[in-house]
Amino acid sequence: MIFCAIPGLFLTVWLLIAGDGNALSIGYYGFECPMAEAIVKSTVEQALRKDPTLAAGLLRMHFHDCFVQGCDGSVLIDSTKDNTAEKDSPANLSLRGYEVIDKAKQLLEGWCPGVVSCADILAMAARDAVFFAPNDLCEWREQSQESSEQLQRTEGGSAGGPVYEIPKGRKDGRRSRIEDTINLPPPTLNVSGLIRMFAQHGFSAQEMVVLSGGHTLGVARCSSFKQRLSKFDSTHDVDPSIDSSFGQSLAMKCSAGDTTEVAFDASRNTFDSAYFKAIQTSMGLLFSDQTLSSSPRTRVVVNAYAMNQALFFFDFQKAMVKMGLLDVKEDDEGDVRLNCRKIN
């Protein structure tokens, strides 16, 4: 039997959390809403069974939430006549899975009204989306006598992303403005810019690369990378860092329009190391993907994850826990929203 969970992971994650000085905790809802974890996990599992592509949307939504005003669920808020919210920024138009968060919130309000924040639901949903996304090492399947939360990993199939636990206790923010999304890294950023932007949030270059590995799931619209395919700069029509055959293929696909979607790698719904292998072969989709191979500082990390998928999983889990603690709001700094789309 193959176990994808890395030995010592939960100890490592616990030490990371305990040493952070943060009031969040693993068992935050243990007394007031003990079913919180199971409800979110079941909701995400059901959604991904119907549409596996939602895994990418939920993971990206958590990232886009945390990098703007911290992990406070602000990306979930709808725009009003007086305010254009984060979710309507061009940088967020490709996010998907809001209905999954709404469903989990509805169920939780039925069990324990006013207890579980939308920010925590989103953080748990992103974790569970990774958990249920396939990979090429393990297979998840339900044991016939167990509930859907009790899963067994067995050798020889293709399902099951990495497993990690997160602390809870985030409160929901009261601000969501489109102008704040300027803090999201654009797809045209070079490696120096990426290192600098992630460093502002306390991440190392290695952590930036491993978080970029979230692009192993999902797609990007042609509008995000079309600048690589023609009139790239004063010297090159096509980005010289892109494989020529791959570039021609992308140009053909994007002739259908800017909203055409292209997968980041050959296994768009599979959580694996294919993203890093694509970069190695000059087939990173976004400029901000391929640029990771342009610096020795990041290239060595790309190569390590391309060669060792277990290492990628282990480092990804640690980086996701750290990201989930960005500028969290606690106590009276925020609220527990009754509706994730509206400020109380």
PDB file of N, CA and C in Angstrom, residues 274-328:
ATOM      1  N   ALA A 274       3.442  17.659 -12.968  1.00  0.00           N
ATOM      2  CA  ALA A 274       3.493  17.927 -14.408  1.00  0.00           C
ATOM      3  C   ALA A 274       3.723  19.406 -14.708  1.00  0.00           C
ATOM      4  N   TYR A 275       3.251  20.282 -13.837  1.00  0.00           N
ATOM      5  CA  TYR A 275       3.460  21.724 -14.023  1.00  0.00           C
ATOM      6  C   TYR A 275       4.941  22.047 -14.098  1.00  0.00           C
ATOM      7  N   PHE A 276       5.725  21.473 -13.210  1.00  0.00           N
ATOM      8  CA  PHE A 276       7.159  21.747 -13.189  1.00  0.00           C
ATOM      9  C   PHE A 276       7.874  21.087 -14.371  1.00  0.00           C
ATOM     10  N   LYS A 277       7.391  19.933 -14.796  1.00  0.00           N
ATOM     11  CA  LYS A 277       7.970  19.277 -15.967  1.00  0.00           C
ATOM     12  C   LYS A 277       7.695  20.095 -17.228  1.00  0.00           C
ATOM     13  N   ALA A 278       6.529  20.734 -17.279  1.00  0.00           N
ATOM     14  CA  ALA A 278       6.216  21.603 -18.413  1.00  0.00           C
ATOM     15  C   ALA A 278       7.184  22.784 -18.472  1.00  0.00           C
ATOM     16  N   ILE A 279       7.492  23.355 -17.329  1.00  0.00           N
ATOM     17  CA  ILE A 279       8.440  24.471 -17.283  1.00  0.00           C
ATOM     18  C   ILE A 279       9.818  24.014 -17.745  1.00  0.00           C
ATOM     19  N   GLN A 280      10.221  22.830 -17.335  1.00  0.00           N
ATOM     20  CA  GLN A 280      11.523  22.294 -17.750  1.00  0.00           C
ATOM     21  C   GLN A 280      11.643  22.199 -19.270  1.00  0.00           C
ATOM     22  N   THR A 281      10.536  21.933 -19.940  1.00  0.00           N
ATOM     23  CA  THR A 281      10.545  21.763 -21.398  1.00  0.00           C
ATOM     24  C   THR A 281      10.071  23.011 -22.128  1.00  0.00           C
ATOM     25  N   SER A 282      10.145  24.153 -21.453  1.00  0.00           N
ATOM     26  CA  SER A 282       9.769  25.457 -22.036  1.00  0.00           C
ATOM     27  C   SER A 282       8.310  25.505 -22.454  1.00  0.00           C
ATOM     28  N   MET A 283       7.463  24.793 -21.716  1.00  0.00           N
ATOM     29  CA  MET A 283       6.035  24.793 -22.019  1.00  0.00           C
ATOM     30  C   MET A 283       5.214  25.288 -20.837  1.00  0.00           C
ATOM     31  N   GLY A 284       5.797  26.192 -20.031  1.00  0.00           N
ATOM     32  CA  GLY A 284       5.023  26.877 -19.013  1.00  0.00           C
ATOM     33  C   GLY A 284       4.039  27.806 -19.695  1.00  0.00           C
ATOM     34  N   LEU A 285       2.790  27.814 -19.261  1.00  0.00           N
ATOM     35  CA  LEU A 285       1.749  28.530 -20.000  1.00  0.00           C
ATOM     36  C   LEU A 285       1.858  30.048 -19.854  1.00  0.00           C
ATOM     37  N   LEU A 286       1.882  30.533 -18.642  1.00  0.00           N
ATOM     38  CA  LEU A 286       1.998  31.964 -18.407  1.00  0.00           C
ATOM     39  C   LEU A 286       3.467  32.382 -18.422  1.00  0.00           C
ATOM     40  N   PHE A 287       3.704  33.629 -18.733  1.00  0.00           N
ATOM     41  CA  PHE A 287       5.075  34.136 -18.629  1.00  0.00           C
ATOM     42  C   PHE A 287       5.579  33.974 -17.198  1.00  0.00           C
ATOM     43  N   SER A 288       4.683  34.203 -16.228  1.00  0.00           N
ATOM     44  CA  SER A 288       5.065  34.074 -14.819  1.00  0.00           C
ATOM     45  C   SER A 288       5.332  32.629 -14.419  1.00  0.00           C
ATOM     46  N   ASP A 289       4.872  31.671 -15.210  1.00  0.00           N
ATOM     47  CA  ASP A 289       5.218  30.261 -14.995  1.00  0.00           C
ATOM     48  C   ASP A 289       6.614  29.969 -15.550  1.00  0.00           C
ATOM     49  N   GLN A 290       6.794  30.284 -16.834  1.00  0.00           N
ATOM     50  CA  GLN A 290       8.048  29.937 -17.492  1.00  0.00           C
ATOM     51  C   GLN A 290       9.239  30.699 -16.930  1.00  0.00           C
ATOM     52  N   THR A 291       8.987  31.884 -16.381  1.00  0.00           N
ATOM     53  CA  THR A 291      10.081  32.689 -15.848  1.00  0.00           C
ATOM     54  C   THR A 291      10.758  32.022 -14.650  1.00  0.00           C
ATOM     55  N   LEU A 292      10.102  31.048 -14.053  1.00  0.00           N
ATOM     56  CA  LEU A 292      10.690  30.344 -12.909  1.00  0.00           C
ATOM     57  C   LEU A 292      11.936  29.568 -13.294  1.00  0.00           C
ATOM     58  N   SER A 293      12.112  29.318 -14.587  1.00  0.00           N
ATOM     59  CA  SER A 293      13.313  28.603 -15.042  1.00  0.00           C
ATOM     60  C   SER A 293      14.438  29.556 -15.431  1.00  0.00           C
ATOM     61  N   SER A 294      14.183  30.860 -15.369  1.00  0.00           N
ATOM     62  CA  SER A 294      15.152  31.837 -15.873  1.00  0.00           C
ATOM     63  C   SER A 294      16.201  32.236 -14.844  1.00  0.00           C
ATOM     64  N   SER A 295      15.978  31.893 -13.598  1.00  0.00           N
ATOM     65  CA  SER A 295      16.920  32.250 -12.534  1.00  0.00           C
ATOM     66  C   SER A 295      17.447  30.987 -11.866  1.00  0.00           C
ATOM     67  N   PRO A 296      18.748  30.902 -11.630  1.00  0.00           N
ATOM     68  CA  PRO A 296      19.295  29.733 -10.916  1.00  0.00           C
ATOM     69  C   PRO A 296      18.641  29.532  -9.560  1.00  0.00           C
ATOM     70  N   ARG A 297      18.226  30.618  -8.940  1.00  0.00           N
ATOM     71  CA  ARG A 297      17.630  30.575  -7.602  1.00  0.00           C
ATOM     72  C   ARG A 297      16.307  29.806  -7.589  1.00  0.00           C
ATOM     73  N   THR A 298      15.543  29.926  -8.655  1.00  0.00           N
ATOM     74  CA  THR A 298      14.256  29.230  -8.732  1.00  0.00           C
ATOM     75  C   THR A 298      14.324  27.981  -9.613  1.00  0.00           C
ATOM     76  N   ARG A 299      15.239  27.971 -10.575  1.00  0.00           N
ATOM     77  CA  ARG A 299      15.339  26.818 -11.474  1.00  0.00           C
ATOM     78  C   ARG A 299      15.657  25.546 -10.710  1.00  0.00           C
ATOM     79  N   VAL A 300      16.513  25.644  -9.708  1.00  0.00           N
ATOM     80  CA  VAL A 300      16.887  24.463  -8.937  1.00  0.00           C
ATOM     81  C   VAL A 300      15.679  23.904  -8.189  1.00  0.00           C
ATOM     82  N   VAL A 301      14.771  24.774  -7.780  1.00  0.00           N
ATOM     83  CA  VAL A 301      13.560  24.326  -7.086  1.00  0.00           C
ATOM     84  C   VAL A 301      12.599  23.663  -8.070  1.00  0.00           C
ATOM     85  N   VAL A 302      12.431  24.267  -9.241  1.00  0.00           N
ATOM     86  CA  VAL A 302      11.596  23.674 -10.284  1.00  0.00           C
ATOM     87  C   VAL A 302      12.082  22.271 -10.612  1.00  0.00           C
ATOM     88  N   ASN A 303      13.378  22.125 -10.809  1.00  0.00           N
ATOM     89  CA  ASN A 303      13.946  20.825 -11.160  1.00  0.00           C
ATOM     90  C   ASN A 303      13.741  19.799 -10.043  1.00  0.00           C
ATOM     91  N   ALA A 304      13.860  20.257  -8.805  1.00  0.00           N
ATOM     92  CA  ALA A 304      13.682  19.345  -7.672  1.00  0.00           C
ATOM     93  C   ALA A 304      12.258  18.819  -7.608  1.00  0.00           C
ATOM     94  N   TYR A 305      11.279  19.701  -7.816  1.00  0.00           N
ATOM     95  CA  TYR A 305       9.884  19.270  -7.750  1.00  0.00           C
ATOM     96  C   TYR A 305       9.490  18.434  -8.973  1.00  0.00           C
ATOM     97  N   ALA A 306      10.079  18.734 -10.120  1.00  0.00           N
ATOM     98  CA  ALA A 306       9.802  17.934 -11.313  1.00  0.00           C
ATOM     99  C   ALA A 306      10.296  16.504 -11.130  1.00  0.00           C
ATOM    100  N   MET A 307      11.394  16.361 -10.417  1.00  0.00           N
ATOM    101  CA  MET A 307      12.000  15.050 -10.211  1.00  0.00           C
ATOM    102  C   MET A 307      11.405  14.314  -9.010  1.00  0.00           C
ATOM    103  N   ASN A 308      10.936  15.054  -8.008  1.00  0.00           N
ATOM    104  CA  ASN A 308      10.491  14.439  -6.760  1.00  0.00           C
ATOM    105  C   ASN A 308       9.113  14.981  -6.385  1.00  0.00           C
ATOM    106  N   GLN A 309       8.091  14.276  -6.788  1.00  0.00           N
ATOM    107  CA  GLN A 309       6.730  14.733  -6.542  1.00  0.00           C
ATOM    108  C   GLN A 309       6.394  14.732  -5.051  1.00  0.00           C
ATOM    109  N   ALA A 310       6.915  13.767  -4.308  1.00  0.00           N
ATOM    110  CA  ALA A 310       6.659  13.718  -2.870  1.00  0.00           C
ATOM    111  C   ALA A 310       7.200  14.961  -2.172  1.00  0.00           C
ATOM    112  N   LEU A 311       8.345  15.438  -2.615  1.00  0.00           N
ATOM    113  CA  LEU A 311       8.917  16.664  -2.054  1.00  0.00           C
ATOM    114  C   LEU A 311       8.012  17.856  -2.352  1.00  0.00           C
ATOM    115  N   PHE A 312       7.502  17.926  -3.565  1.00  0.00           N
ATOM    116  CA  PHE A 312       6.563  18.985  -3.937  1.00  0.00           C
ATOM    117  C   PHE A 312       5.353  18.959  -3.020  1.00  0.00           C
ATOM    118  N   PHE A 313       4.766  17.776  -2.808  1.00  0.00           N
ATOM    119  CA  PHE A 313       3.595  17.657  -1.943  1.00  0.00           C
ATOM    120  C   PHE A 313       3.907  18.149  -0.531  1.00  0.00           C
ATOM    121  N   PHE A 314       5.031  17.717   0.002  1.00  0.00           N
ATOM    122  CA  PHE A 314       5.407  18.063   1.374  1.00  0.00           C
ATOM    123  C   PHE A 314       5.589  19.566   1.531  1.00  0.00           C
ATOM    124  N   ASP A 315       6.337  20.181   0.619  1.00  0.00           N
ATOM    125  CA  ASP A 315       6.581  21.618   0.696  1.00  0.00           C
ATOM    126  C   ASP A 315       5.315  22.420   0.403  1.00  0.00           C
ATOM    127  N   PHE A 316       4.465  21.905  -0.481  1.00  0.00           N
ATOM    128  CA  PHE A 316       3.217  22.587  -0.817  1.00  0.00           C
ATOM    129  C   PHE A 316       2.321  22.670   0.411  1.00  0.00           C
ATOM    130  N   GLN A 317       2.229  21.587   1.133  1.00  0.00           N
ATOM    131  CA  GLN A 317       1.392  21.561   2.326  1.00  0.00           C
ATOM    132  C   GLN A 317       1.846  22.612   3.348  1.00  0.00           C
ATOM    133  N   LYS A 318       3.135  22.675   3.593  1.00  0.00           N
ATOM    134  CA  LYS A 318       3.662  23.647   4.550  1.00  0.00           C
ATOM    135  C   LYS A 318       3.399  25.075   4.077  1.00  0.00           C
ATOM    136  N   ALA A 319       3.604  25.324   2.786  1.00  0.00           N
ATOM    137  CA  ALA A 319       3.411  26.681   2.257  1.00  0.00           C
ATOM    138  C   ALA A 319       1.940  27.088   2.304  1.00  0.00           C
ATOM    139  N   MET A 320       1.027  26.138   2.067  1.00  0.00           N
ATOM    140  CA  MET A 320      -0.396  26.450   2.115  1.00  0.00           C
ATOM    141  C   MET A 320      -0.845  26.791   3.537  1.00  0.00           C
ATOM    142  N   VAL A 321      -0.330  26.062   4.521  1.00  0.00           N
ATOM    143  CA  VAL A 321      -0.663  26.386   5.907  1.00  0.00           C
ATOM    144  C   VAL A 321      -0.175  27.797   6.237  1.00  0.00           C
ATOM    145  N   LYS A 322       1.041  28.120   5.820  1.00  0.00           N
ATOM    146  CA  LYS A 322       1.605  29.445   6.070  1.00  0.00           C
ATOM    147  C   LYS A 322       0.791  30.521   5.362  1.00  0.00           C
ATOM    148  N   MET A 323       0.404  30.267   4.116  1.00  0.00           N
ATOM    149  CA  MET A 323      -0.380  31.243   3.375  1.00  0.00           C
ATOM    150  C   MET A 323      -1.722  31.490   4.052  1.00  0.00           C
ATOM    151  N   GLY A 324      -2.319  30.436   4.591  1.00  0.00           N
ATOM    152  CA  GLY A 324      -3.613  30.563   5.240  1.00  0.00           C
ATOM    153  C   GLY A 324      -3.602  31.393   6.503  1.00  0.00           C
ATOM    154  N   LEU A 325      -2.408  31.768   6.970  1.00  0.00           N
ATOM    155  CA  LEU A 325      -2.280  32.602   8.161  1.00  0.00           C
ATOM    156  C   LEU A 325      -1.988  34.064   7.829  1.00  0.00           C
ATOM    157  N   LEU A 326      -2.004  34.406   6.551  1.00  0.00           N
ATOM    158  CA  LEU A 326      -1.682  35.780   6.150  1.00  0.00           C
ATOM    159  C   LEU A 326      -2.714  36.774   6.672  1.00  0.00           C
ATOM    160  N   ASP A 327      -2.256  37.694   7.504  1.00  0.00           N
ATOM    161  CA  ASP A 327      -3.078  38.836   7.935  1.00  0.00           C
ATOM    162  C   ASP A 327      -4.492  38.434   8.337  1.00  0.00           C
ATOM    163  N   VAL A 328      -4.626  37.325   9.079  1.00  0.00           N
ATOM    164  CA  VAL A 328      -5.965  36.891   9.476  1.00  0.00           C
ATOM    165  C   VAL A 328      -6.555  37.866  10.485  1.00  0.00           C
TER     166      VAL A 328
END
